[in-house]
C-alpha cells in the first residue's frame, strides 16, 4: 500500500476487514505516515481494534495533509480512542473525524472532537490571514503599476509640449505656462498616488502584525492542549489506581 498512492487525494476502503490483518494494516499505516497527498480517508466497517487504532494514531503524528478521517463502525474501544487522542494532539491537519459505533466513552469522544475543532479553527484563521495578505499585496502591485503608467504619461506629455514649443517660437511663453501647469497636475496626481501606496503598505504591515498575533494565539492554544493532555494523563492514572 506504500507504493503508488502518492497521487490519490480521496481513498474509500469501507467493508474490507483491514483490521483483521494486523501486519498488513501496520504497513498501510506506515504508508499513510509518509503520504503527502491524501486528504480524505474512509475506513468504515473494517474491524479495526485498539491495536489497529494505535498504529493509525502513530501514522497521524507524522501525516500533515489528511483532513477528513472516517472510522465509524469499527471496534476501537476506549484504549484505541485514547491512542487516537494522543496522536491527534500532535496532528495539525485533521479537521473532521467520524467515530460513531466504536464503543468509545462520551467524554473521550468529546475530547477527540475538541482536538479536531482546534485544527479547524487554526486552518480557518491561517486561511483568512493569507487571503487578506494576498489582497493587500495585489492592491500594492496595482498601485505601483498605476504609478508607473502615470509617470510614463507625464514624460510623454512633457515631450509633446517640448515639440510644440520648438515648432512655434511665437507662443513660447504660453506653452511654457501650459507645460508647467500640466507638470504640476501630474506631480499632484503622483503625490496622491504615493500617499495611497504608503497607506496600503501600512495596512499590509498591520495585517502581518495580526498574523504574528494569531501565531502567538495558536502557541497558547498548543500550550493549553498540552496541559489538557497532562490532566487526562493524571486522570487516567487515577482511574488505573
PDB file of C-alpha atoms in Angstrom:
ATOM      1  CA  UNK A   1       0.000   0.000   0.000  1.00  0.00           C
ATOM      2  CA  UNK A   2       3.002   2.343   0.472  1.00  0.00           C
ATOM      3  CA  UNK A   3       3.987   2.199  -3.174  1.00  0.00           C
ATOM      4  CA  UNK A   4       1.904   4.059  -5.762  1.00  0.00           C
ATOM      5  CA  UNK A   5      -0.702   6.124  -3.915  1.00  0.00           C
ATOM      6  CA  UNK A   6       1.164   9.442  -3.876  1.00  0.00           C
ATOM      7  CA  UNK A   7      -1.262  10.929  -6.406  1.00  0.00           C
ATOM      8  CA  UNK A   8      -4.502   9.873  -4.653  1.00  0.00           C
ATOM      9  CA  UNK A   9      -6.465  12.551  -2.802  1.00  0.00           C
ATOM     10  CA  UNK A  10      -9.533  10.535  -1.700  1.00  0.00           C
ATOM     11  CA  UNK A  11      -9.463   6.862  -0.664  1.00  0.00           C
ATOM     12  CA  UNK A  12     -12.582   4.828   0.288  1.00  0.00           C
ATOM     13  CA  UNK A  13     -11.851   1.381   1.832  1.00  0.00           C
ATOM     14  CA  UNK A  14     -15.044   0.574   3.760  1.00  0.00           C
ATOM     15  CA  UNK A  15     -16.057  -3.070   4.326  1.00  0.00           C
ATOM     16  CA  UNK A  16     -12.598  -4.546   3.673  1.00  0.00           C
ATOM     17  CA  UNK A  17     -11.783  -6.067   7.100  1.00  0.00           C
ATOM     18  CA  UNK A  18      -8.392  -4.352   7.098  1.00  0.00           C
ATOM     19  CA  UNK A  19      -8.125  -4.567  10.877  1.00  0.00           C
ATOM     20  CA  UNK A  20      -8.159  -8.394  10.795  1.00  0.00           C
ATOM     21  CA  UNK A  21      -4.754  -8.459   9.072  1.00  0.00           C
ATOM     22  CA  UNK A  22      -2.702  -6.666  11.696  1.00  0.00           C
ATOM     23  CA  UNK A  23       0.647  -6.836   9.893  1.00  0.00           C
ATOM     24  CA  UNK A  24      -0.831  -5.601   6.618  1.00  0.00           C
ATOM     25  CA  UNK A  25      -2.705  -2.807   8.360  1.00  0.00           C
ATOM     26  CA  UNK A  26       0.537  -1.786  10.081  1.00  0.00           C
ATOM     27  CA  UNK A  27       2.192  -1.464   6.654  1.00  0.00           C
ATOM     28  CA  UNK A  28      -0.791   0.556   5.458  1.00  0.00           C
ATOM     29  CA  UNK A  29      -0.329   2.940   8.405  1.00  0.00           C
ATOM     30  CA  UNK A  30       3.387   3.271   7.619  1.00  0.00           C
ATOM     31  CA  UNK A  31       2.434   4.380   4.120  1.00  0.00           C
ATOM     32  CA  UNK A  32      -0.118   6.843   5.481  1.00  0.00           C
ATOM     33  CA  UNK A  33       2.519   8.403   7.733  1.00  0.00           C
ATOM     34  CA  UNK A  34       4.738   9.287   4.753  1.00  0.00           C
ATOM     35  CA  UNK A  35       1.954  10.182   2.310  1.00  0.00           C
ATOM     36  CA  UNK A  36       1.654  13.880   1.430  1.00  0.00           C
ATOM     37  CA  UNK A  37      -1.303  13.996  -0.987  1.00  0.00           C
ATOM     38  CA  UNK A  38      -4.224  12.129   0.617  1.00  0.00           C
ATOM     39  CA  UNK A  39      -6.870  14.430   2.136  1.00  0.00           C
ATOM     40  CA  UNK A  40      -9.858  12.078   2.692  1.00  0.00           C
ATOM     41  CA  UNK A  41      -9.694   8.518   4.059  1.00  0.00           C
ATOM     42  CA  UNK A  42     -12.753   6.290   4.636  1.00  0.00           C
ATOM     43  CA  UNK A  43     -12.100   3.219   6.855  1.00  0.00           C
ATOM     44  CA  UNK A  44     -15.664   2.400   7.930  1.00  0.00           C
ATOM     45  CA  UNK A  45     -16.562  -1.178   8.922  1.00  0.00           C
ATOM     46  CA  UNK A  46     -13.035  -2.604   8.781  1.00  0.00           C
ATOM     47  CA  UNK A  47     -12.906  -4.405  12.159  1.00  0.00           C
ATOM     48  CA  UNK A  48     -10.140  -2.103  13.398  1.00  0.00           C
ATOM     49  CA  UNK A  49      -9.474  -2.754  17.114  1.00  0.00           C
ATOM     50  CA  UNK A  50      -7.472  -0.793  19.686  1.00  0.00           C
ATOM     51  CA  UNK A  51      -4.174  -2.166  18.329  1.00  0.00           C
ATOM     52  CA  UNK A  52      -5.004  -1.001  14.822  1.00  0.00           C
ATOM     53  CA  UNK A  53      -6.082   2.359  16.241  1.00  0.00           C
ATOM     54  CA  UNK A  54      -2.708   2.644  17.951  1.00  0.00           C
ATOM     55  CA  UNK A  55      -0.928   2.056  14.616  1.00  0.00           C
ATOM     56  CA  UNK A  56      -3.178   4.623  12.962  1.00  0.00           C
ATOM     57  CA  UNK A  57      -2.532   7.149  15.735  1.00  0.00           C
ATOM     58  CA  UNK A  58       1.210   6.784  15.199  1.00  0.00           C
ATOM     59  CA  UNK A  59       0.735   7.497  11.491  1.00  0.00           C
ATOM     60  CA  UNK A  60      -1.344  10.606  12.241  1.00  0.00           C
ATOM     61  CA  UNK A  61       1.521  12.025  14.297  1.00  0.00           C
ATOM     62  CA  UNK A  62       3.578  12.293  11.091  1.00  0.00           C
ATOM     63  CA  UNK A  63       0.958  12.871   8.391  1.00  0.00           C
ATOM     64  CA  UNK A  64       0.381  16.575   7.620  1.00  0.00           C
ATOM     65  CA  UNK A  65      -2.119  16.533   4.716  1.00  0.00           C
ATOM     66  CA  UNK A  66      -5.043  14.283   5.741  1.00  0.00           C
ATOM     67  CA  UNK A  67      -8.072  16.457   6.578  1.00  0.00           C
ATOM     68  CA  UNK A  68     -11.012  14.012   6.876  1.00  0.00           C
ATOM     69  CA  UNK A  69     -10.922  10.576   8.521  1.00  0.00           C
ATOM     70  CA  UNK A  70     -13.962   8.266   8.819  1.00  0.00           C
ATOM     71  CA  UNK A  71     -13.591   5.404  11.361  1.00  0.00           C
ATOM     72  CA  UNK A  72     -17.250   4.664  12.039  1.00  0.00           C
ATOM     73  CA  UNK A  73     -18.437   1.157  12.971  1.00  0.00           C
ATOM     74  CA  UNK A  74     -15.146  -0.417  13.935  1.00  0.00           C
ATOM     75  CA  UNK A  75     -14.138  -1.852  17.314  1.00  0.00           C
ATOM     76  CA  UNK A  76     -11.673   0.771  18.537  1.00  0.00           C
ATOM     77  CA  UNK A  77     -12.903   0.989  22.134  1.00  0.00           C
ATOM     78  CA  UNK A  78     -11.616   3.160  24.968  1.00  0.00           C
ATOM     79  CA  UNK A  79      -7.930   2.158  24.631  1.00  0.00           C
ATOM     80  CA  UNK A  80      -7.924   2.815  20.915  1.00  0.00           C
ATOM     81  CA  UNK A  81      -9.717   6.112  21.482  1.00  0.00           C
ATOM     82  CA  UNK A  82      -7.021   7.222  23.899  1.00  0.00           C
ATOM     83  CA  UNK A  83      -4.314   6.309  21.396  1.00  0.00           C
ATOM     84  CA  UNK A  84      -6.061   8.305  18.682  1.00  0.00           C
ATOM     85  CA  UNK A  85      -6.431  11.283  21.017  1.00  0.00           C
ATOM     86  CA  UNK A  86      -2.713  11.265  21.761  1.00  0.00           C
ATOM     87  CA  UNK A  87      -1.917  11.004  18.046  1.00  0.00           C
ATOM     88  CA  UNK A  88      -4.295  13.811  17.085  1.00  0.00           C
ATOM     89  CA  UNK A  89      -2.756  16.113  19.671  1.00  0.00           C
ATOM     90  CA  UNK A  90       0.377  16.032  17.501  1.00  0.00           C
ATOM     91  CA  UNK A  91      -1.584  16.400  14.249  1.00  0.00           C
ATOM     92  CA  UNK A  92      -2.367  19.813  12.718  1.00  0.00           C
ATOM     93  CA  UNK A  93      -4.334  18.829   9.588  1.00  0.00           C
ATOM     94  CA  UNK A  94      -7.318  16.666  10.663  1.00  0.00           C
ATOM     95  CA  UNK A  95     -10.413  18.896  10.785  1.00  0.00           C
ATOM     96  CA  UNK A  96     -13.158  16.230  10.532  1.00  0.00           C
ATOM     97  CA  UNK A  97     -13.194  12.891  12.387  1.00  0.00           C
ATOM     98  CA  UNK A  98     -16.112  10.413  12.376  1.00  0.00           C
ATOM     99  CA  UNK A  99     -16.029   7.919  15.301  1.00  0.00           C
ATOM    100  CA  UNK A 100     -19.603   6.670  15.796  1.00  0.00           C
ATOM    101  CA  UNK A 101     -20.141   2.985  16.633  1.00  0.00           C
ATOM    102  CA  UNK A 102     -16.763   2.282  18.269  1.00  0.00           C
ATOM    103  CA  UNK A 103     -17.710   1.764  21.949  1.00  0.00           C
ATOM    104  CA  UNK A 104     -15.796   4.899  22.964  1.00  0.00           C
ATOM    105  CA  UNK A 105     -16.926   6.779  26.132  1.00  0.00           C
ATOM    106  CA  UNK A 106     -18.694  10.092  25.586  1.00  0.00           C
ATOM    107  CA  UNK A 107     -16.042  12.158  27.385  1.00  0.00           C
ATOM    108  CA  UNK A 108     -13.343  10.683  25.157  1.00  0.00           C
ATOM    109  CA  UNK A 109     -15.405  11.369  22.033  1.00  0.00           C
ATOM    110  CA  UNK A 110     -15.800  14.993  23.134  1.00  0.00           C
ATOM    111  CA  UNK A 111     -12.052  15.282  23.669  1.00  0.00           C
ATOM    112  CA  UNK A 112     -11.436  13.958  20.148  1.00  0.00           C
ATOM    113  CA  UNK A 113     -13.972  16.420  18.745  1.00  0.00           C
ATOM    114  CA  UNK A 114     -12.366  19.273  20.686  1.00  0.00           C
ATOM    115  CA  UNK A 115      -8.929  18.392  19.302  1.00  0.00           C
ATOM    116  CA  UNK A 116     -10.075  18.388  15.669  1.00  0.00           C
ATOM    117  CA  UNK A 117     -12.008  21.600  16.379  1.00  0.00           C
ATOM    118  CA  UNK A 118      -8.721  23.296  17.306  1.00  0.00           C
ATOM    119  CA  UNK A 119      -7.296  22.261  13.936  1.00  0.00           C
ATOM    120  CA  UNK A 120     -10.348  23.609  12.084  1.00  0.00           C
ATOM    121  CA  UNK A 121     -10.123  26.960  13.867  1.00  0.00           C
ATOM    122  CA  UNK A 122      -6.400  27.168  13.194  1.00  0.00           C
ATOM    123  CA  UNK A 123      -6.883  26.382   9.496  1.00  0.00           C
ATOM    124  CA  UNK A 124      -9.632  28.992   9.164  1.00  0.00           C
ATOM    125  CA  UNK A 125      -7.533  31.681  10.866  1.00  0.00           C
ATOM    126  CA  UNK A 126      -4.486  30.993   8.716  1.00  0.00           C
ATOM    127  CA  UNK A 127      -6.588  30.967   5.526  1.00  0.00           C
ATOM    128  CA  UNK A 128      -8.197  34.303   6.420  1.00  0.00           C
ATOM    129  CA  UNK A 129      -4.810  35.844   7.169  1.00  0.00           C
ATOM    130  CA  UNK A 130      -3.382  34.532   3.909  1.00  0.00           C
ATOM    131  CA  UNK A 131      -6.330  35.906   1.917  1.00  0.00           C
ATOM    132  CA  UNK A 132      -6.006  39.370   3.458  1.00  0.00           C
ATOM    133  CA  UNK A 133      -2.273  39.453   2.805  1.00  0.00           C
ATOM    134  CA  UNK A 134      -2.838  38.351  -0.790  1.00  0.00           C
ATOM    135  CA  UNK A 135      -5.465  41.055  -1.412  1.00  0.00           C
ATOM    136  CA  UNK A 136      -3.265  43.786   0.067  1.00  0.00           C
ATOM    137  CA  UNK A 137      -0.258  42.610  -1.947  1.00  0.00           C
ATOM    138  CA  UNK A 138      -2.285  42.690  -5.169  1.00  0.00           C
ATOM    139  CA  UNK A 139      -3.539  46.192  -4.366  1.00  0.00           C
ATOM    140  CA  UNK A 140       0.003  47.428  -3.749  1.00  0.00           C
ATOM    141  CA  UNK A 141       1.134  45.916  -7.038  1.00  0.00           C
ATOM    142  CA  UNK A 142      -1.766  47.598  -8.852  1.00  0.00           C
ATOM    143  CA  UNK A 143      -0.898  50.956  -7.302  1.00  0.00           C
ATOM    144  CA  UNK A 144       2.745  50.580  -8.311  1.00  0.00           C
ATOM    145  CA  UNK A 145       1.734  49.791 -11.873  1.00  0.00           C
ATOM    146  CA  UNK A 146      -0.605  52.788 -11.937  1.00  0.00           C
ATOM    147  CA  UNK A 147       2.179  54.989 -10.614  1.00  0.00           C
ATOM    148  CA  UNK A 148       4.439  53.753 -13.415  1.00  0.00           C
ATOM    149  CA  UNK A 149       1.765  54.496 -16.022  1.00  0.00           C
ATOM    150  CA  UNK A 150       1.242  57.985 -14.577  1.00  0.00           C
ATOM    151  CA  UNK A 151       4.964  58.667 -14.804  1.00  0.00           C
ATOM    152  CA  UNK A 152       5.164  57.495 -18.421  1.00  0.00           C
ATOM    153  CA  UNK A 153       2.150  59.613 -19.284  1.00  0.00           C
ATOM    154  CA  UNK A 154       3.830  62.598 -17.662  1.00  0.00           C
ATOM    155  CA  UNK A 155       7.000  62.089 -19.678  1.00  0.00           C
ATOM    156  CA  UNK A 156       5.007  61.759 -22.910  1.00  0.00           C
ATOM    157  CA  UNK A 157       3.151  64.988 -22.130  1.00  0.00           C
ATOM    158  CA  UNK A 158       6.404  66.837 -21.498  1.00  0.00           C
ATOM    159  CA  UNK A 159       7.872  65.546 -24.756  1.00  0.00           C
ATOM    160  CA  UNK A 160       4.838  66.654 -26.739  1.00  0.00           C
ATOM    161  CA  UNK A 161       4.925  70.085 -25.145  1.00  0.00           C
ATOM    162  CA  UNK A 162       8.608  70.457 -25.981  1.00  0.00           C
ATOM    163  CA  UNK A 163       7.979  69.571 -29.618  1.00  0.00           C
ATOM    164  CA  UNK A 164       5.179  72.118 -29.861  1.00  0.00           C
ATOM    165  CA  UNK A 165       7.443  74.780 -28.359  1.00  0.00           C
ATOM    166  CA  UNK A 166      10.088  74.058 -30.975  1.00  0.00           C
ATOM    167  CA  UNK A 167       7.611  74.406 -33.869  1.00  0.00           C
ATOM    168  CA  UNK A 168       6.093  77.675 -32.698  1.00  0.00           C
ATOM    169  CA  UNK A 169       8.519  80.140 -31.159  1.00  0.00           C
ATOM    170  CA  UNK A 170       5.881  82.902 -31.101  1.00  0.00           C
ATOM    171  CA  UNK A 171       3.844  81.173 -28.406  1.00  0.00           C
ATOM    172  CA  UNK A 172       6.799  80.016 -26.347  1.00  0.00           C
ATOM    173  CA  UNK A 173       5.765  81.769 -23.159  1.00  0.00           C
ATOM    174  CA  UNK A 174       2.214  80.453 -23.300  1.00  0.00           C
ATOM    175  CA  UNK A 175       3.401  76.930 -23.981  1.00  0.00           C
ATOM    176  CA  UNK A 176       5.848  77.070 -21.077  1.00  0.00           C
ATOM    177  CA  UNK A 177       2.998  78.104 -18.800  1.00  0.00           C
ATOM    178  CA  UNK A 178       0.845  75.249 -20.079  1.00  0.00           C
ATOM    179  CA  UNK A 179       3.723  72.825 -19.628  1.00  0.00           C
ATOM    180  CA  UNK A 180       4.271  73.995 -16.048  1.00  0.00           C
ATOM    181  CA  UNK A 181       0.574  73.628 -15.282  1.00  0.00           C
ATOM    182  CA  UNK A 182       0.467  70.108 -16.730  1.00  0.00           C
ATOM    183  CA  UNK A 183       3.615  69.232 -14.808  1.00  0.00           C
ATOM    184  CA  UNK A 184       2.111  70.494 -11.552  1.00  0.00           C
ATOM    185  CA  UNK A 185      -1.074  68.498 -12.144  1.00  0.00           C
ATOM    186  CA  UNK A 186       0.880  65.331 -12.836  1.00  0.00           C
ATOM    187  CA  UNK A 187       3.080  65.841  -9.792  1.00  0.00           C
ATOM    188  CA  UNK A 188      -0.012  66.298  -7.649  1.00  0.00           C
ATOM    189  CA  UNK A 189      -1.506  63.078  -9.033  1.00  0.00           C
ATOM    190  CA  UNK A 190       1.730  61.167  -8.391  1.00  0.00           C
ATOM    191  CA  UNK A 191       1.994  62.537  -4.835  1.00  0.00           C
ATOM    192  CA  UNK A 192      -1.596  61.459  -4.171  1.00  0.00           C
ATOM    193  CA  UNK A 193      -0.849  58.021  -5.564  1.00  0.00           C
ATOM    194  CA  UNK A 194       2.303  57.754  -3.446  1.00  0.00           C
ATOM    195  CA  UNK A 195       0.309  58.648  -0.315  1.00  0.00           C
ATOM    196  CA  UNK A 196      -2.249  55.941  -1.097  1.00  0.00           C
ATOM    197  CA  UNK A 197       0.557  53.434  -1.659  1.00  0.00           C
ATOM    198  CA  UNK A 198       2.066  54.337   1.712  1.00  0.00           C
ATOM    199  CA  UNK A 199      -1.303  53.824   3.434  1.00  0.00           C
ATOM    200  CA  UNK A 200      -1.749  50.452   1.753  1.00  0.00           C
ATOM    201  CA  UNK A 201       1.744  49.343   2.791  1.00  0.00           C
ATOM    202  CA  UNK A 202       0.907  50.377   6.362  1.00  0.00           C
ATOM    203  CA  UNK A 203      -2.262  48.237   6.154  1.00  0.00           C
ATOM    204  CA  UNK A 204      -0.163  45.289   4.947  1.00  0.00           C
ATOM    205  CA  UNK A 205       2.230  45.756   7.877  1.00  0.00           C
ATOM    206  CA  UNK A 206      -0.761  45.758  10.245  1.00  0.00           C
ATOM    207  CA  UNK A 207      -2.035  42.557   8.629  1.00  0.00           C
ATOM    208  CA  UNK A 208       1.352  40.912   9.125  1.00  0.00           C
ATOM    209  CA  UNK A 209       1.310  42.036  12.763  1.00  0.00           C
ATOM    210  CA  UNK A 210      -2.132  40.446  13.181  1.00  0.00           C
ATOM    211  CA  UNK A 211      -0.769  37.280  11.598  1.00  0.00           C
ATOM    212  CA  UNK A 212       2.018  37.275  14.200  1.00  0.00           C
ATOM    213  CA  UNK A 213      -0.562  37.784  16.934  1.00  0.00           C
ATOM    214  CA  UNK A 214      -2.526  34.860  15.513  1.00  0.00           C
ATOM    215  CA  UNK A 215       0.620  32.741  15.684  1.00  0.00           C
ATOM    216  CA  UNK A 216       1.054  33.693  19.354  1.00  0.00           C
ATOM    217  CA  UNK A 217      -2.590  32.749  19.974  1.00  0.00           C
ATOM    218  CA  UNK A 218      -2.063  29.386  18.329  1.00  0.00           C
ATOM    219  CA  UNK A 219       1.015  28.818  20.508  1.00  0.00           C
ATOM    220  CA  UNK A 220      -1.073  29.470  23.607  1.00  0.00           C
ATOM    221  CA  UNK A 221      -3.718  27.080  22.288  1.00  0.00           C
ATOM    222  CA  UNK A 222      -0.994  24.429  21.856  1.00  0.00           C
ATOM    223  CA  UNK A 223       0.129  25.021  25.447  1.00  0.00           C
ATOM    224  CA  UNK A 224      -3.465  24.590  26.626  1.00  0.00           C
ATOM    225  CA  UNK A 225      -3.705  21.375  24.625  1.00  0.00           C
ATOM    226  CA  UNK A 226      -0.540  20.044  26.286  1.00  0.00           C
ATOM    227  CA  UNK A 227      -1.932  20.960  29.692  1.00  0.00           C
ATOM    228  CA  UNK A 228      -5.169  19.157  28.827  1.00  0.00           C
ATOM    229  CA  UNK A 229      -3.131  16.131  27.806  1.00  0.00           C
ATOM    230  CA  UNK A 230      -1.327  16.141  31.168  1.00  0.00           C
ATOM    231  CA  UNK A 231      -4.654  16.420  33.002  1.00  0.00           C
ATOM    232  CA  UNK A 232      -6.024  13.495  31.022  1.00  0.00           C
ATOM    233  CA  UNK A 233      -2.876  11.518  31.827  1.00  0.00           C
ATOM    234  CA  UNK A 234      -3.237  12.237  35.546  1.00  0.00           C
ATOM    235  CA  UNK A 235      -6.911  11.332  35.346  1.00  0.00           C
ATOM    236  CA  UNK A 236      -6.082   8.086  33.572  1.00  0.00           C
ATOM    237  CA  UNK A 237      -3.518   7.215  36.260  1.00  0.00           C
ATOM    238  CA  UNK A 238      -6.097   7.906  38.958  1.00  0.00           C
ATOM    239  CA  UNK A 239      -8.585   5.688  37.126  1.00  0.00           C
ATOM    240  CA  UNK A 240      -5.998   2.922  36.848  1.00  0.00           C
ATOM    241  CA  UNK A 241      -5.193   3.226  40.581  1.00  0.00           C
TER     242      UNK A 241
END
